[in-house]
Amino acid sequence: MTQRHDDKHHSKQKPQILSADIVAQSRLFKIEQLELQFSNGEQRTYERMRGSGRGAVMIIACPDAEHFYLIREYCAGTHDYQLGFPKGLIDPGEDIVTAANRELKEEIGFGAGRFVQLKSLALAPGYFNATMHIVLAFDLYAESLEGDEPEPLELVRWSRNESTALLQQADFTEARSVAALLLAQQYLEANPDVFKQTA
């Protein structure tokens, strides 16, 4: 009998964590060293960056059926400006939708009346346990909250028909934003009536 991929995944035995210790820490990051024993008896030392456990959100905000919003902001990791979708950490006590609405208000000056959760993505799961929740936002309304950005973010309105051009943009390279674009396009093409719905 053929085994389905999801069944095989769930039946796989995880290695046993023999010990877990924080070996380095900064204001933002914690590096954890794991001593693992696998089901075949092999032992290995792994290191991972430990996240907050709350996750983060990335939002594709659609002001109408033909457009979505992007932001251009400074990214310290590459020391340049990147074009991408609004995003941010989920604060303590927030759920995904509440965090998504807050981030929209902070980063683009809009809230949303409806949200569709598309998928939760892992970020470099080999050494980082962070999760990014990709969310579509509809029924936008003007409302701003003060964020923590050091400078105003550039708001970019982009046509859905120009998605190929966006993928070719030299400053649109973040893998999570690329994945969010493809997931959003797939959903919107399969559900064209979503724009006719109301909150």
XYZ file of N, CA and C in Angstrom:
597
model
N 0.839 -1.193 0.000
C 0.000 0.000 0.000
C 0.881 1.253 0.000
N 0.551 2.203 -0.844
C 1.320 3.442 -0.925
C 1.037 4.315 0.287
N 2.123 4.838 0.878
C 1.969 5.695 2.060
C 1.917 7.150 1.624
N 0.914 7.879 2.096
C 0.807 9.295 1.768
C 1.928 10.071 2.447
N 2.320 11.193 1.804
C 3.416 11.993 2.342
C 3.106 12.532 3.726
N 1.855 12.978 3.946
C 1.527 13.543 5.251
C 1.531 12.472 6.343
N 1.095 11.237 6.010
C 1.145 10.143 6.979
C 2.583 9.820 7.346
N 3.431 9.777 6.342
C 4.847 9.466 6.570
C 5.489 10.518 7.456
N 5.138 11.785 7.200
C 5.697 12.879 7.989
C 5.318 12.734 9.461
N 4.042 12.439 9.728
C 3.577 12.383 11.114
C 4.078 11.137 11.840
N 4.443 10.091 11.104
C 4.901 8.875 11.766
C 6.408 8.894 12.033
N 7.107 9.863 11.495
C 8.552 9.959 11.691
C 8.853 10.352 13.130
N 9.721 9.578 13.782
C 10.044 9.847 15.185
C 11.075 10.961 15.295
N 10.744 11.984 16.061
C 11.675 13.091 16.264
C 12.836 12.651 17.148
N 14.009 13.261 16.952
C 15.113 12.957 17.871
C 14.803 13.438 19.283
N 15.402 12.787 20.259
C 15.221 13.164 21.659
C 16.180 14.301 22.001
N 15.665 15.349 22.654
C 16.519 16.451 23.104
C 17.116 16.063 24.455
N 18.436 15.837 24.466
C 19.122 15.454 25.704
C 19.412 16.667 26.577
N 19.730 17.790 25.938
C 19.942 19.034 26.679
C 19.760 20.206 25.735
N 19.406 21.357 26.306
C 19.207 22.585 25.539
C 19.730 23.750 26.373
N 20.724 24.449 25.857
C 21.349 25.536 26.609
C 21.522 26.769 25.733
N 21.278 27.951 26.302
C 21.539 29.208 25.614
C 23.052 29.453 25.662
N 23.670 29.554 24.482
C 25.131 29.717 24.423
C 25.539 31.124 23.996
N 24.604 31.919 23.467
C 24.888 33.309 23.098
C 23.572 34.070 23.086
N 23.656 35.359 23.401
C 22.434 36.144 23.482
C 22.755 37.605 23.221
N 21.879 38.278 22.473
C 21.968 39.719 22.269
C 20.625 40.328 22.647
N 20.465 41.590 22.344
C 19.208 42.266 22.656
C 18.042 41.634 21.905
N 18.294 41.122 20.684
C 17.229 40.591 19.844
C 17.243 39.076 19.690
N 18.412 38.451 19.803
C 18.540 37.041 19.434
C 19.084 36.185 20.571
N 18.640 34.919 20.586
C 19.187 33.917 21.497
C 19.626 32.717 20.663
N 20.854 32.246 20.901
C 21.361 31.063 20.213
C 21.324 29.899 21.200
N 20.608 28.850 20.819
C 20.422 27.685 21.680
C 21.185 26.491 21.102
N 21.917 25.794 21.962
C 22.633 24.581 21.555
C 21.864 23.359 22.036
N 21.556 22.463 21.110
C 20.804 21.248 21.418
C 21.697 20.026 21.295
N 21.624 19.160 22.286
C 22.248 17.833 22.185
C 21.122 16.861 21.863
N 21.194 16.220 20.697
C 20.117 15.373 20.207
C 20.554 13.922 20.068
N 19.605 13.027 20.320
C 19.812 11.613 20.023
C 18.710 11.162 19.073
N 19.128 10.640 17.903
C 18.178 10.193 16.891
C 17.730 8.762 17.165
N 16.652 8.372 16.498
C 16.047 7.068 16.778
C 16.982 5.897 16.483
N 18.007 6.134 15.642
C 18.982 5.072 15.349
C 20.169 5.081 16.314
N 20.102 5.934 17.357
C 21.144 5.984 18.367
C 22.209 7.044 18.138
N 22.260 7.611 16.935
C 23.252 8.647 16.632
C 22.983 9.901 17.457
N 24.064 10.532 17.942
C 23.943 11.774 18.701
C 24.649 12.896 17.942
N 24.036 14.068 17.962
C 24.580 15.239 17.271
C 24.298 16.496 18.088
N 25.153 17.507 17.867
C 24.947 18.819 18.456
C 24.440 19.759 17.374
N 23.307 20.404 17.643
C 22.722 21.380 16.726
C 22.660 22.731 17.421
N 22.711 23.789 16.634
C 22.464 25.132 17.158
C 21.299 25.743 16.402
N 20.486 26.499 17.132
C 19.359 27.173 16.483
C 19.151 28.542 17.106
N 18.579 29.441 16.328
C 18.186 30.741 16.832
C 16.784 30.596 17.399
N 16.607 30.943 18.638
C 15.318 30.750 19.284
C 14.475 32.019 19.159
N 13.291 31.867 18.567
C 12.385 32.998 18.431
C 11.531 33.186 19.666
N 10.644 34.166 19.595
C 9.778 34.472 20.734
C 8.701 33.417 20.921
N 8.422 32.645 19.853
C 7.357 31.656 19.916
C 5.996 32.209 19.527
N 5.889 33.545 19.389
C 4.600 34.154 19.045
C 4.385 34.200 17.543
N 5.457 34.211 16.769
C 5.342 34.285 15.328
C 5.190 35.712 14.833
N 4.974 35.819 13.529
C 4.841 37.122 12.886
C 3.788 37.025 11.789
N 3.393 38.183 11.283
C 2.400 38.240 10.214
C 2.961 39.011 9.024
N 2.521 38.617 7.837
C 2.789 39.381 6.611
C 1.459 39.543 5.902
N 1.153 40.763 5.468
C -0.191 41.064 4.989
C -0.169 41.574 3.550
N -0.994 40.950 2.704
C -1.233 41.448 1.358
C -2.549 42.220 1.418
N -2.461 43.538 1.471
C -3.640 44.390 1.606
C -4.144 44.788 0.224
N -5.429 44.515 -0.052
C -6.027 44.768 -1.363
C -7.038 45.906 -1.265
N -6.709 47.097 -1.764
C -7.666 48.203 -1.732
C -8.824 47.995 -2.705
N -8.603 47.180 -3.740
C -9.638 46.839 -4.715
C -9.219 45.537 -5.392
N -9.981 45.121 -6.381
C -9.722 43.833 -7.020
C -8.490 43.842 -7.912
N -7.961 45.012 -8.212
C -6.869 45.108 -9.185
C -5.515 45.474 -8.588
N -5.471 45.803 -7.304
C -4.217 46.309 -6.720
C -3.946 45.706 -5.346
N -2.695 45.824 -4.927
C -2.314 45.548 -3.545
C -1.229 46.528 -3.137
N -0.988 46.605 -1.821
C -0.014 47.548 -1.298
C 1.283 46.844 -0.902
N 2.377 47.515 -1.207
C 3.714 47.113 -0.771
C 4.320 48.272 0.012
N 5.391 47.987 0.724
C 6.175 49.044 1.359
C 7.637 48.861 0.973
N 8.351 49.967 0.976
C 9.803 49.913 0.773
C 10.435 50.403 2.069
N 11.293 49.561 2.661
C 11.903 49.916 3.943
C 13.340 49.433 4.014
N 14.100 50.039 4.932
C 15.498 49.673 5.122
C 15.606 48.313 5.796
N 16.530 47.478 5.307
C 16.791 46.147 5.876
C 18.255 46.067 6.272
N 18.508 45.944 7.567
C 19.888 45.963 8.065
C 20.687 44.748 7.612
N 20.013 43.592 7.432
C 20.724 42.373 7.053
C 21.466 42.513 5.743
N 20.871 43.216 4.791
C 21.505 43.418 3.483
C 21.969 44.863 3.291
N 21.711 45.715 4.256
C 22.072 47.133 4.231
C 21.592 47.797 2.937
N 20.313 47.592 2.648
C 19.710 48.267 1.509
C 18.212 48.385 1.746
N 17.527 48.995 0.787
C 16.078 49.135 0.871
C 15.419 48.035 0.056
N 14.395 47.419 0.632
C 13.703 46.311 -0.002
C 12.217 46.620 -0.148
N 11.662 46.158 -1.251
C 10.240 46.240 -1.494
C 9.603 44.938 -1.014
N 8.552 45.033 -0.212
C 7.903 43.829 0.303
C 6.540 44.168 0.880
N 5.902 43.168 1.435
C 4.584 43.370 2.039
C 4.728 43.788 3.497
N 3.766 44.543 4.036
C 3.805 44.912 5.458
C 3.901 43.660 6.333
N 4.647 43.773 7.418
C 4.852 42.611 8.281
C 5.274 43.066 9.665
N 5.196 42.145 10.619
C 5.660 42.454 11.964
C 5.370 41.319 12.916
N 5.974 41.405 14.097
C 5.798 40.377 15.117
C 4.398 40.444 15.721
N 3.918 39.303 16.150
C 2.665 39.233 16.904
C 2.978 39.599 18.354
N 2.296 40.596 18.876
C 2.534 41.027 20.251
C 1.873 40.070 21.239
N 2.356 40.048 22.497
C 1.718 39.191 23.506
C 0.229 39.485 23.620
N -0.580 38.433 23.641
C -2.024 38.580 23.770
C -2.768 38.767 22.465
N -2.043 38.948 21.353
C -2.695 39.130 20.062
C -2.886 37.795 19.346
N -3.955 37.714 18.535
C -4.067 36.607 17.598
C -3.563 37.107 16.240
N -3.591 36.237 15.237
C -3.021 36.578 13.933
C -3.734 37.774 13.302
N -5.066 37.772 13.327
C -5.835 38.835 12.683
C -5.631 40.173 13.395
N -5.629 40.167 14.717
C -5.422 41.405 15.475
C -4.048 41.993 15.164
N -3.032 41.131 15.127
C -1.681 41.591 14.813
C -1.604 42.130 13.390
N -2.260 41.444 12.444
C -2.242 41.889 11.051
C -2.883 43.269 10.914
N -3.998 43.484 11.586
C -4.684 44.776 11.503
C -3.842 45.886 12.132
N -3.208 45.594 13.255
C -2.354 46.599 13.892
C -1.180 46.962 12.993
N -0.528 45.951 12.424
C 0.627 46.214 11.561
C 0.236 47.038 10.337
N -0.930 46.759 9.764
C -1.394 47.562 8.629
C -1.541 49.028 9.026
N -2.151 49.264 10.168
C -2.368 50.636 10.618
C -1.046 51.344 10.897
N -0.076 50.604 11.434
C 1.227 51.192 11.737
C 2.044 51.453 10.474
N 1.971 50.543 9.503
C 2.896 50.606 8.376
C 2.328 51.270 7.128
N 1.006 51.147 6.870
C 0.471 51.764 5.648
C -0.688 52.716 5.911
N -1.117 52.860 7.161
C -2.176 53.811 7.471
C -3.568 53.352 7.096
N -3.762 52.029 7.037
C -5.081 51.453 6.766
C -5.349 50.314 7.738
N -6.627 50.143 8.103
C -7.084 48.925 8.742
C -7.863 48.132 7.713
N -8.318 46.947 8.092
C -9.072 46.104 7.169
C -10.271 45.492 7.868
N -11.366 45.332 7.126
C -12.581 44.752 7.690
C -12.638 43.249 7.583
N -11.866 42.664 6.649
C -11.879 41.211 6.449
C -10.461 40.703 6.227
N -10.226 39.504 6.739
C -8.922 38.865 6.555
C -9.114 37.408 6.144
N -8.207 36.925 5.318
C -8.158 35.508 4.951
C -6.747 35.021 5.243
N -6.634 34.018 6.103
C -5.323 33.446 6.417
C -4.966 32.418 5.344
N -3.843 32.628 4.670
C -3.454 31.780 3.546
C -2.588 30.597 3.955
N -1.502 30.860 4.658
C -0.573 29.779 5.014
C 0.410 30.282 6.058
N 0.903 29.363 6.877
C 1.973 29.685 7.827
C 3.275 29.117 7.291
N 4.287 29.976 7.178
C 5.568 29.591 6.586
C 6.650 29.523 7.649
N 7.562 28.570 7.472
C 8.760 28.496 8.306
C 9.848 29.349 7.671
N 10.696 29.909 8.493
C 11.830 30.692 8.021
C 13.108 29.949 8.400
N 13.809 29.405 7.401
C 15.052 28.668 7.638
C 14.892 27.667 8.784
N 13.992 26.662 8.636
C 13.685 25.759 9.743
C 14.866 24.916 10.216
N 15.939 24.865 9.449
C 17.122 24.128 9.892
C 17.781 24.740 11.116
N 17.613 26.057 11.302
C 18.243 26.680 12.464
C 17.430 27.818 13.082
N 16.171 27.985 12.669
C 15.370 29.074 13.220
C 13.936 28.586 13.362
N 13.323 28.810 14.533
C 11.982 28.266 14.775
C 10.876 29.304 14.608
N 11.134 30.347 13.805
C 10.138 31.400 13.605
C 9.083 30.980 12.582
N 7.856 31.487 12.764
C 6.754 31.226 11.848
C 6.190 32.548 11.349
N 5.959 32.637 10.036
C 5.356 33.817 9.430
C 3.986 33.427 8.879
N 2.939 34.099 9.342
C 1.575 33.823 8.906
C 1.212 34.783 7.769
N 0.898 34.247 6.601
C 0.560 35.058 5.438
C -0.946 35.300 5.416
N -1.342 36.571 5.317
C -2.745 36.964 5.457
C -3.133 37.940 4.338
N -4.309 37.716 3.748
C -4.906 38.680 2.818
C -5.822 39.613 3.593
N -5.861 40.887 3.201
C -6.717 41.869 3.876
C -7.595 42.590 2.857
N -8.892 42.720 3.192
C -9.866 43.357 2.309
C -10.653 44.421 3.075
N -11.458 45.176 2.347
C -12.312 46.219 2.931
C -11.478 47.204 3.758
N -10.511 47.831 3.098
C -9.594 48.737 3.787
C -10.280 50.053 4.145
N -9.855 50.617 5.265
C -10.330 51.930 5.703
C -9.150 52.684 6.302
N -9.168 53.997 6.173
C -8.058 54.815 6.637
C -8.022 54.865 8.166
N -6.909 54.445 8.737
C -6.662 54.555 10.181
C -5.189 54.304 10.431
N -4.581 55.165 11.205
C -3.144 55.054 11.456
C -2.860 54.834 12.938
N -1.826 54.065 13.193
C -1.262 53.915 14.530
C 0.224 54.221 14.448
N 0.786 54.721 15.537
C 2.213 55.010 15.553
C 2.992 53.700 15.649
N 3.929 53.496 14.746
C 4.766 52.300 14.758
C 6.133 52.595 15.347
N 7.057 51.641 15.149
C 8.394 51.807 15.718
C 9.465 52.001 14.635
N 9.048 52.339 13.408
C 10.010 52.519 12.333
C 10.803 53.812 12.542
N 12.097 53.799 12.217
C 12.919 55.001 12.419
C 12.668 56.090 11.390
N 12.007 55.749 10.271
C 11.710 56.724 9.236
C 10.400 56.310 8.559
N 9.707 57.234 7.912
C 8.459 56.866 7.231
C 8.708 55.802 6.160
N 7.802 54.835 6.084
C 7.905 53.801 5.064
C 7.294 54.312 3.765
N 7.880 53.912 2.644
C 7.335 54.293 1.340
C 6.221 53.326 0.972
N 5.032 53.844 0.739
C 3.893 53.035 0.359
C 3.831 52.932 -1.163
N 3.722 51.711 -1.678
C 3.707 51.469 -3.124
C 2.428 50.709 -3.476
N 1.627 51.283 -4.361
C 0.414 50.632 -4.857
C 0.794 49.895 -6.142
N 0.525 48.592 -6.192
C 0.977 47.778 -7.319
C -0.213 47.067 -7.964
N -0.193 47.003 -9.296
C -1.258 46.323 -10.017
C -1.059 44.810 -9.972
N -2.138 44.082 -9.699
C -2.069 42.615 -9.700
C -1.679 42.078 -11.068
N -2.011 42.794 -12.120
C -1.663 42.354 -13.468
C -0.169 42.486 -13.761
N 0.544 43.182 -12.871
C 1.982 43.395 -13.071
C 2.813 42.550 -12.108
N 2.286 41.390 -11.706
C 3.015 40.536 -10.758
C 4.332 40.031 -11.325
N 4.358 39.733 -12.614
C 5.600 39.269 -13.238
C 6.666 40.360 -13.176
N 6.256 41.595 -13.422
C 7.190 42.713 -13.330
C 7.706 42.879 -11.901
N 6.831 42.650 -10.910
C 7.253 42.743 -9.514
C 8.318 41.696 -9.205
N 8.114 40.472 -9.682
C 9.098 39.411 -9.446
C 10.446 39.744 -10.075
N 10.443 40.589 -11.092
C 11.691 40.961 -11.761
C 12.342 42.196 -11.152
N 11.653 42.829 -10.200
C 12.212 44.009 -9.536
C 13.485 43.645 -8.776
N 14.521 44.459 -8.942
C 15.801 44.177 -8.287
C 15.708 44.259 -6.773
N 14.748 45.033 -6.242
C 14.640 45.186 -4.786
C 13.484 44.378 -4.197
N 12.916 43.474 -4.974
C 11.874 42.575 -4.458
C 12.471 41.167 -4.413
N 13.211 40.884 -3.333
C 13.968 39.625 -3.268
C 13.677 38.800 -2.028
N 12.972 39.356 -1.047
C 12.742 38.601 0.181
C 11.859 37.389 -0.107
N 12.319 36.205 0.283
C 11.627 34.961 -0.060
C 10.204 34.930 0.493
N 9.982 35.477 1.686
C 8.639 35.456 2.268
C 7.671 36.314 1.463
N 8.139 37.449 0.964
C 7.278 38.299 0.140
C 6.992 37.648 -1.207
N 7.990 36.989 -1.781
C 7.780 36.273 -3.045
C 6.739 35.171 -2.847
N 6.887 34.399 -1.768
C 5.926 33.332 -1.478
C 4.532 33.907 -1.233
N 4.460 35.023 -0.496
C 3.166 35.646 -0.214
C 2.484 36.100 -1.500
N 3.253 36.666 -2.422
C 2.691 37.104 -3.702
C 2.092 35.923 -4.460
N 2.829 34.829 -4.546
C 2.362 33.663 -5.291
C 1.146 33.024 -4.621
N 1.151 32.943 -3.294
C -0.002 32.399 -2.571
C -1.238 33.282 -2.755
N -1.035 34.600 -2.691
C -2.154 35.519 -2.853
C -2.735 35.430 -4.260
N -1.873 35.413 -5.269
C -2.357 35.328 -6.647
C -3.133 34.033 -6.880
N -2.628 32.948 -6.334
C -3.308 31.659 -6.481
C -4.692 31.711 -5.846
N -4.774 32.267 -4.634
C -6.057 32.344 -3.936
C -7.032 33.259 -4.675
N -6.566 34.427 -5.093
C -7.455 35.407 -5.721
C -7.957 34.926 -7.083
N -7.131 34.209 -7.803
C -7.573 33.654 -9.088
C -8.622 32.558 -8.878
N -8.488 31.797 -7.800
C -9.441 30.719 -7.516
C -10.722 31.226 -6.846
N -10.651 32.436 -6.269
C -11.803 32.983 -5.530
C -12.084 34.425 -5.976
N -12.461 34.634 -7.236
C -12.657 36.004 -7.721
C -13.793 36.745 -7.026
N -14.733 36.014 -6.439
C -15.873 36.662 -5.783
C -15.534 37.206 -4.400
N -14.317 36.997 -3.952
C -13.944 37.452 -2.605
C -14.084 38.965 -2.483
N -13.934 39.700 -3.591
C -14.036 41.151 -3.535
C -15.483 41.626 -3.456
N -16.432 40.752 -3.762
C -17.843 41.106 -3.691
C -18.415 40.877 -2.298
N -17.657 40.156 -1.461
C -18.132 39.874 -0.115
C -17.940 41.091 0.770
N -18.631 41.096 1.894
C -18.482 42.186 2.864
C -18.234 41.605 4.237
N -17.689 42.440 5.100
C -17.352 41.990 6.462
C -18.616 41.670 7.246
